PDB file of C-alpha atoms in Angstrom:
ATOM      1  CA  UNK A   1       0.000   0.000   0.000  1.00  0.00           C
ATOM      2  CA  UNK A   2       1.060   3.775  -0.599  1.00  0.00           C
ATOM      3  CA  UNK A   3       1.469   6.156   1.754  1.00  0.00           C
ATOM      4  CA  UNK A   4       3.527   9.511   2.733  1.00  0.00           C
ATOM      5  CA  UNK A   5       6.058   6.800   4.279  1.00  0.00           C
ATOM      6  CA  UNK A   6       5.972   3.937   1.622  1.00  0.00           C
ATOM      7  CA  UNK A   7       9.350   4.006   0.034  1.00  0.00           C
ATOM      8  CA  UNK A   8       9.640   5.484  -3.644  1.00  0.00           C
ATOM      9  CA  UNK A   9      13.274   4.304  -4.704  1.00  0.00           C
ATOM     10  CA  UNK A  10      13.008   6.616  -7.651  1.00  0.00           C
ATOM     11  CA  UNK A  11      12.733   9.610  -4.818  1.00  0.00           C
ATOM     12  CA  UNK A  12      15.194   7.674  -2.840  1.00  0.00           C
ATOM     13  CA  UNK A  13      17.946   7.217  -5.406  1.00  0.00           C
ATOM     14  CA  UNK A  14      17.474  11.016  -6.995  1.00  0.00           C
ATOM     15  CA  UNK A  15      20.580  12.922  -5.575  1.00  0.00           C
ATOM     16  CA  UNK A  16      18.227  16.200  -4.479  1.00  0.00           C
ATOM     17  CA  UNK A  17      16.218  14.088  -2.173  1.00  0.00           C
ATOM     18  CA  UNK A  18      18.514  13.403   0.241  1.00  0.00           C
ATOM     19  CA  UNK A  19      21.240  14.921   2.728  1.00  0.00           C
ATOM     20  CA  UNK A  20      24.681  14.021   1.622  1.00  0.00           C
ATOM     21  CA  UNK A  21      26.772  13.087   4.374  1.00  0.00           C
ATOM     22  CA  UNK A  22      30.272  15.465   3.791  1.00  0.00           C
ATOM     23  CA  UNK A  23      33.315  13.623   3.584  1.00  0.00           C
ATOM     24  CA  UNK A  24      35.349  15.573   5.951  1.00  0.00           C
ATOM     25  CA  UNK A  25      32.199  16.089   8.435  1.00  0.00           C
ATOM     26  CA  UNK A  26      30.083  18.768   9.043  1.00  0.00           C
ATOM     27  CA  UNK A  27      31.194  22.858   8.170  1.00  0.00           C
ATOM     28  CA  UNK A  28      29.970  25.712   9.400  1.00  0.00           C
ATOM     29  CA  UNK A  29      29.407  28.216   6.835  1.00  0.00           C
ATOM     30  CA  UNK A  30      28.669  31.669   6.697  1.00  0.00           C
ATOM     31  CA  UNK A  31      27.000  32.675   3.131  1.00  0.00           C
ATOM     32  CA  UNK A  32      27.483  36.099   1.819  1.00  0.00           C
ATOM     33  CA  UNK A  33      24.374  37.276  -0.822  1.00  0.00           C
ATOM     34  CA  UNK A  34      22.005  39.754  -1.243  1.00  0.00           C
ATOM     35  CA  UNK A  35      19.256  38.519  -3.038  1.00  0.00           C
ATOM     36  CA  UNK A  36      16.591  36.763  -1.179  1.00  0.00           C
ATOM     37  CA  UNK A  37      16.235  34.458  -3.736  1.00  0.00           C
ATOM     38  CA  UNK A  38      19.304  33.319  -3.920  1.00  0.00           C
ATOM     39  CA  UNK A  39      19.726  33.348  -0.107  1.00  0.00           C
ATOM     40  CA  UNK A  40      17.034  30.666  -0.250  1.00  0.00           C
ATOM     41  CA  UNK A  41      19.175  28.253  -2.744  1.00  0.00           C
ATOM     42  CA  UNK A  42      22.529  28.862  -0.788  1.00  0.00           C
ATOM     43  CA  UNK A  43      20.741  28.195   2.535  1.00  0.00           C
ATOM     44  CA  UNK A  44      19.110  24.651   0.713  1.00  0.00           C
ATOM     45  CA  UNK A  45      22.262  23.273  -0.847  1.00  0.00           C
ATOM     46  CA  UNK A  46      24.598  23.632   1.721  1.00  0.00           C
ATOM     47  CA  UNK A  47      21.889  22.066   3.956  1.00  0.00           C
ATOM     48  CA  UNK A  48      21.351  19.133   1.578  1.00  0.00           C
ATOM     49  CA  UNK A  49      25.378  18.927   1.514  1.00  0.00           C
ATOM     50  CA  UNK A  50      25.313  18.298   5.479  1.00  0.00           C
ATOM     51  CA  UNK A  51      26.836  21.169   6.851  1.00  0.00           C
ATOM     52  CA  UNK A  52      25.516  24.186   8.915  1.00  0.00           C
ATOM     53  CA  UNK A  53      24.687  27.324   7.028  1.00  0.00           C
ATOM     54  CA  UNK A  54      24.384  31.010   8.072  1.00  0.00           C
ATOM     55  CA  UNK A  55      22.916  33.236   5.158  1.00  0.00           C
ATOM     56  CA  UNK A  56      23.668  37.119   5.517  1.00  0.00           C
ATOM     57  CA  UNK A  57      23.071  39.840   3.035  1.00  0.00           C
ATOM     58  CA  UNK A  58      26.336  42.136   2.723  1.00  0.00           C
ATOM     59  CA  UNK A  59      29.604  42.755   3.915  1.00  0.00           C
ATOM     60  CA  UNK A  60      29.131  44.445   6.893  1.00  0.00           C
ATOM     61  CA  UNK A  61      26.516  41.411   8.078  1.00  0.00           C
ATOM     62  CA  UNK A  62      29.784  39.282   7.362  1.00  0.00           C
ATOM     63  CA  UNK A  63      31.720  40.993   9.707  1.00  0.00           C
ATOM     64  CA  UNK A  64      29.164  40.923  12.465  1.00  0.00           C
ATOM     65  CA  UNK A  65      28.993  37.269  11.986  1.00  0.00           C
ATOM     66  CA  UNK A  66      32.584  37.074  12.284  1.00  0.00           C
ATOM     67  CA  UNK A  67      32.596  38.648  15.252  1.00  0.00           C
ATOM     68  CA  UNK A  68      29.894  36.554  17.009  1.00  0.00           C
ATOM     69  CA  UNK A  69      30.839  32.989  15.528  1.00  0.00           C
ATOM     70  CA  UNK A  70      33.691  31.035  14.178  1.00  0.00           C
ATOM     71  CA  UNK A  71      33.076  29.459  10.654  1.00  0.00           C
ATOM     72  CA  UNK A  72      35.113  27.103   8.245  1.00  0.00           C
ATOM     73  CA  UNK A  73      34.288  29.298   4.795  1.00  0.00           C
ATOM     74  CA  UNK A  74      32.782  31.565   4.061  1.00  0.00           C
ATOM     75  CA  UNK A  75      31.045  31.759   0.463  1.00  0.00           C
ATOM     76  CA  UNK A  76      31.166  35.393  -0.719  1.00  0.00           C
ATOM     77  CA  UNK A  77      28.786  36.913  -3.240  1.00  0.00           C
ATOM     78  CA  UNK A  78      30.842  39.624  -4.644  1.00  0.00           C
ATOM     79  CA  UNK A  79      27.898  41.818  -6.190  1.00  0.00           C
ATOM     80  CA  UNK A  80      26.192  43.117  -2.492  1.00  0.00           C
ATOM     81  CA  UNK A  81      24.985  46.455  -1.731  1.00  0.00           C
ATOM     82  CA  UNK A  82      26.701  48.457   0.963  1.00  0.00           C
ATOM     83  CA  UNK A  83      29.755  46.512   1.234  1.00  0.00           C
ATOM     84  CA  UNK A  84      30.710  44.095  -1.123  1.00  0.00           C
ATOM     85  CA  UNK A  85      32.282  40.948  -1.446  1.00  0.00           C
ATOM     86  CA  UNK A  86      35.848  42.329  -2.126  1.00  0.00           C
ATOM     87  CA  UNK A  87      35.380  45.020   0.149  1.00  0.00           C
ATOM     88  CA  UNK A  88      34.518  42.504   3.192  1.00  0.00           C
ATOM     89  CA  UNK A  89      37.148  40.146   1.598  1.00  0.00           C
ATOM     90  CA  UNK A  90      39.514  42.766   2.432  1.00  0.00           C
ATOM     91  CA  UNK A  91      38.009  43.741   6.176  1.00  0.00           C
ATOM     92  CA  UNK A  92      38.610  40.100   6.568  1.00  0.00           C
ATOM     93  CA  UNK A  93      42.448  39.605   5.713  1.00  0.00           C
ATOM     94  CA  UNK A  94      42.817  42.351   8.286  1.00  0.00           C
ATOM     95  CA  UNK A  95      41.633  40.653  10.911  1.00  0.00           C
ATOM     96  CA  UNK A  96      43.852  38.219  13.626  1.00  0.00           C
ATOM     97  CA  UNK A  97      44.001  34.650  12.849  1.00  0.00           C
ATOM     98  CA  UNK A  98      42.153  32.280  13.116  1.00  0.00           C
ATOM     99  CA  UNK A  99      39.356  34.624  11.550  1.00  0.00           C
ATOM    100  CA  UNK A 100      41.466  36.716   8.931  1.00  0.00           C
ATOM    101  CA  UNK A 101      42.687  33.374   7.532  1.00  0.00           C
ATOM    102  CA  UNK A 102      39.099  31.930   7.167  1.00  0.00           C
ATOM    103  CA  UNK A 103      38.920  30.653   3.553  1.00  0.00           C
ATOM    104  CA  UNK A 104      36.708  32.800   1.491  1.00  0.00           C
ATOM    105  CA  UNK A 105      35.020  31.441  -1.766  1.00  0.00           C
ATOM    106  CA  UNK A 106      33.514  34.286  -4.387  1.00  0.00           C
ATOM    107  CA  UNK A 107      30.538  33.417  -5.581  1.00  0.00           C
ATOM    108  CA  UNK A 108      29.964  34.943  -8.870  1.00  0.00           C
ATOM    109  CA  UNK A 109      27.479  35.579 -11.838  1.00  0.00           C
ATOM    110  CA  UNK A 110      30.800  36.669 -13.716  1.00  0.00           C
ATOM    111  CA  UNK A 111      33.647  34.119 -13.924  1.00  0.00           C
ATOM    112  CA  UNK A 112      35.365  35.569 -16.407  1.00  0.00           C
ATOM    113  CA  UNK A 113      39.523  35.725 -16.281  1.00  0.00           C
ATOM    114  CA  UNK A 114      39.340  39.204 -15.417  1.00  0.00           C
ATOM    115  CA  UNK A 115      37.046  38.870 -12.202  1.00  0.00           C
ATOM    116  CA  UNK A 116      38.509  35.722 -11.009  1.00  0.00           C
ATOM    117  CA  UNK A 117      41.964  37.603 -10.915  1.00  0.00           C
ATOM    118  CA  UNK A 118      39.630  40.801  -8.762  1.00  0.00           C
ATOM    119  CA  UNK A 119      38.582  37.827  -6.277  1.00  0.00           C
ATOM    120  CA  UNK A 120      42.204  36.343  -5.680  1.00  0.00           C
ATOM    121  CA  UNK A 121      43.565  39.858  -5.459  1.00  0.00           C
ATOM    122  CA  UNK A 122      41.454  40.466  -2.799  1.00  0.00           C
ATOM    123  CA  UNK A 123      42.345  37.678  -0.913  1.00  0.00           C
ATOM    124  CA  UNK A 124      39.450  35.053  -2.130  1.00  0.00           C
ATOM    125  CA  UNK A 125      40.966  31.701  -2.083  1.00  0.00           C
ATOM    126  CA  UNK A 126      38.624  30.003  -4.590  1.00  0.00           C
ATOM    127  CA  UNK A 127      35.392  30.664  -6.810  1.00  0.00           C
ATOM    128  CA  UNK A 128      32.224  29.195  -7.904  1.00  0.00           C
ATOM    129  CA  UNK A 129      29.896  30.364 -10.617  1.00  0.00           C
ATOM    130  CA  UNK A 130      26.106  31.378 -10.392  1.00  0.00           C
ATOM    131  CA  UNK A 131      23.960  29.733 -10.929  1.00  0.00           C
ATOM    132  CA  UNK A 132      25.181  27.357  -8.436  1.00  0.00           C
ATOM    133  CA  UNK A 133      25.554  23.346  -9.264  1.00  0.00           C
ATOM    134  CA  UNK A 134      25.592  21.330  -6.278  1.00  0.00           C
ATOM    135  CA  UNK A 135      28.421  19.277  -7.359  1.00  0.00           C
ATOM    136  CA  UNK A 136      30.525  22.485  -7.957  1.00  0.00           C
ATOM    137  CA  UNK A 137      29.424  23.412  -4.206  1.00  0.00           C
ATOM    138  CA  UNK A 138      30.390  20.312  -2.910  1.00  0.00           C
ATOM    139  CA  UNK A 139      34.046  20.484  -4.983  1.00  0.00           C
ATOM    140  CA  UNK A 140      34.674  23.792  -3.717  1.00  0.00           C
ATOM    141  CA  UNK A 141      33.707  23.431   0.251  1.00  0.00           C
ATOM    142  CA  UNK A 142      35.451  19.368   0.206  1.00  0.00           C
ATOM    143  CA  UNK A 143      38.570  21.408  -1.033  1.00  0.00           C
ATOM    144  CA  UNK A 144      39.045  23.932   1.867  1.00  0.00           C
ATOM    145  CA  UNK A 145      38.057  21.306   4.229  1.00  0.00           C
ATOM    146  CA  UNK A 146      40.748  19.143   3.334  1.00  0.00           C
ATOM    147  CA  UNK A 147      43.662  22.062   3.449  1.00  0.00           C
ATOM    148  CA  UNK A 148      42.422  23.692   6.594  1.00  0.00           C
ATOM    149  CA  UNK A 149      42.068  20.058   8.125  1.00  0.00           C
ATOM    150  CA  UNK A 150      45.025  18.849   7.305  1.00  0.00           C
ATOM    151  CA  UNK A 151      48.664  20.212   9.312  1.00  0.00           C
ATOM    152  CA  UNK A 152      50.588  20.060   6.037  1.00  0.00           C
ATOM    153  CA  UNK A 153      50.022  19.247   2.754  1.00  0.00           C
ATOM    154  CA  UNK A 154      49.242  15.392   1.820  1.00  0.00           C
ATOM    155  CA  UNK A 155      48.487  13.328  -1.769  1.00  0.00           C
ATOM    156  CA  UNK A 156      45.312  11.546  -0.124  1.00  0.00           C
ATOM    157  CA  UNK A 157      46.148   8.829  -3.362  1.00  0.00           C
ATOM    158  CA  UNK A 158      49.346   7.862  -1.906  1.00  0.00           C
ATOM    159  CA  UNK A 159      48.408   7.043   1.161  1.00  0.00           C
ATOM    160  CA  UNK A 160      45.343   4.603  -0.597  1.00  0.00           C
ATOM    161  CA  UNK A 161      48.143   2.783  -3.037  1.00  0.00           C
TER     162      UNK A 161
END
C-alpha cells in the first residue's frame, strides 16, 4: 500500500532528495548574498550537503557574523549592496588569525579571467559560478576542508596505493 512513508526508490535514489553526508564532516558556513532568492538556494544546498549554514546579506553582516561565531568558509557573493564581497574580503584579511585566515570562496554571476583575478587579489581563495551546481558546491567546500584540516600538505592517493 502507498502512503507519505511507503518508500519510492526513484525519490530515494534522486541525488536532491537526500542529505549528503560530507566527507570531511560537518562545516559551518557563513553565506554572503544579497538577493533573497538566492539566499534561499545557498541556505538549501549547503543544507542538503550536510553542513551548517548562516545566510547574511552584505559585507558588513559578514563581519558581524565574524565577530559573534567562528566558521570554516565563508562563500562570498561579490555583487552586495553596501559593502561588497571584495570590500569585506579585504576587512577580513585584516583581521587576527584564526578569523582573517578563514577561507573565502567568491561566488559569482561573472567568472570571467578578469574577475577571477579581482577575487584572488582580494584575498578570495577560490570561486564558484552562479547559478550554483551542487556538485561544484560540494568540490569547492570538500577542497578547503581538506587544506584547513590537514597540518601540512598530503596526496590523499598515496596514502590509498
Amino acid at each position: 500500500h502507498s502512503g507519505p512513508h511507503s518508500a519510492d526508490p526513484a525519490r530515494a535514489l534522486h541525488p536532491l532528495a537526500r542529505k549528503l553526508s560530507p566527507p570531511h564532516g560537518a562545516a559551518r558556513i557563513l553565506a554572503a548574498e544579497d538577493n533573497r532568492v538566492n539566499q534561499t538556494v545557498i541556505r538549501k544546498l549547503v543544507e542538503r550537503l550536510g553542513h551548517q549554514v548562516d545566510v547574511v546579506g552584505d559585507g558588513f553582516e559578514v563581519i558581524e557574523a565574524l565577530r559573534r561565531n567562528t566558521y570554516d568558509l565563508i562563500l562570498m557573493d561579490c555583487q552586495m549592496p553596501g559593502m561588497d564581497g571584495f570590500e569585506a574580503t579585504h576587512a577580513i584579511r585584516q583581521l587576527p588569525p584564526p578569523l582573517g585566515v578563514t577561507p573565502i570562496i567568491a561566488v559569482t554571476a561573472h567568472a570571467i579571467q578578469g574577475d577571477l583575478e579581482h577575487c584572488y587579489d582580494a584575498g578570495m581563495n577560490d570561486y564558484i559560478s552562479k547559478p550554483i551546481v551542487l556538485e561544484e558546491l560540494a568540490a569547492a567546500i570538500d577542497r578547503w576542508r581538506i587544506k584547513t584540516a590537514l597540518p601540512a600538505p598530503q596526496d590523499a592517493a598515496s596514502e590509498i596505493d
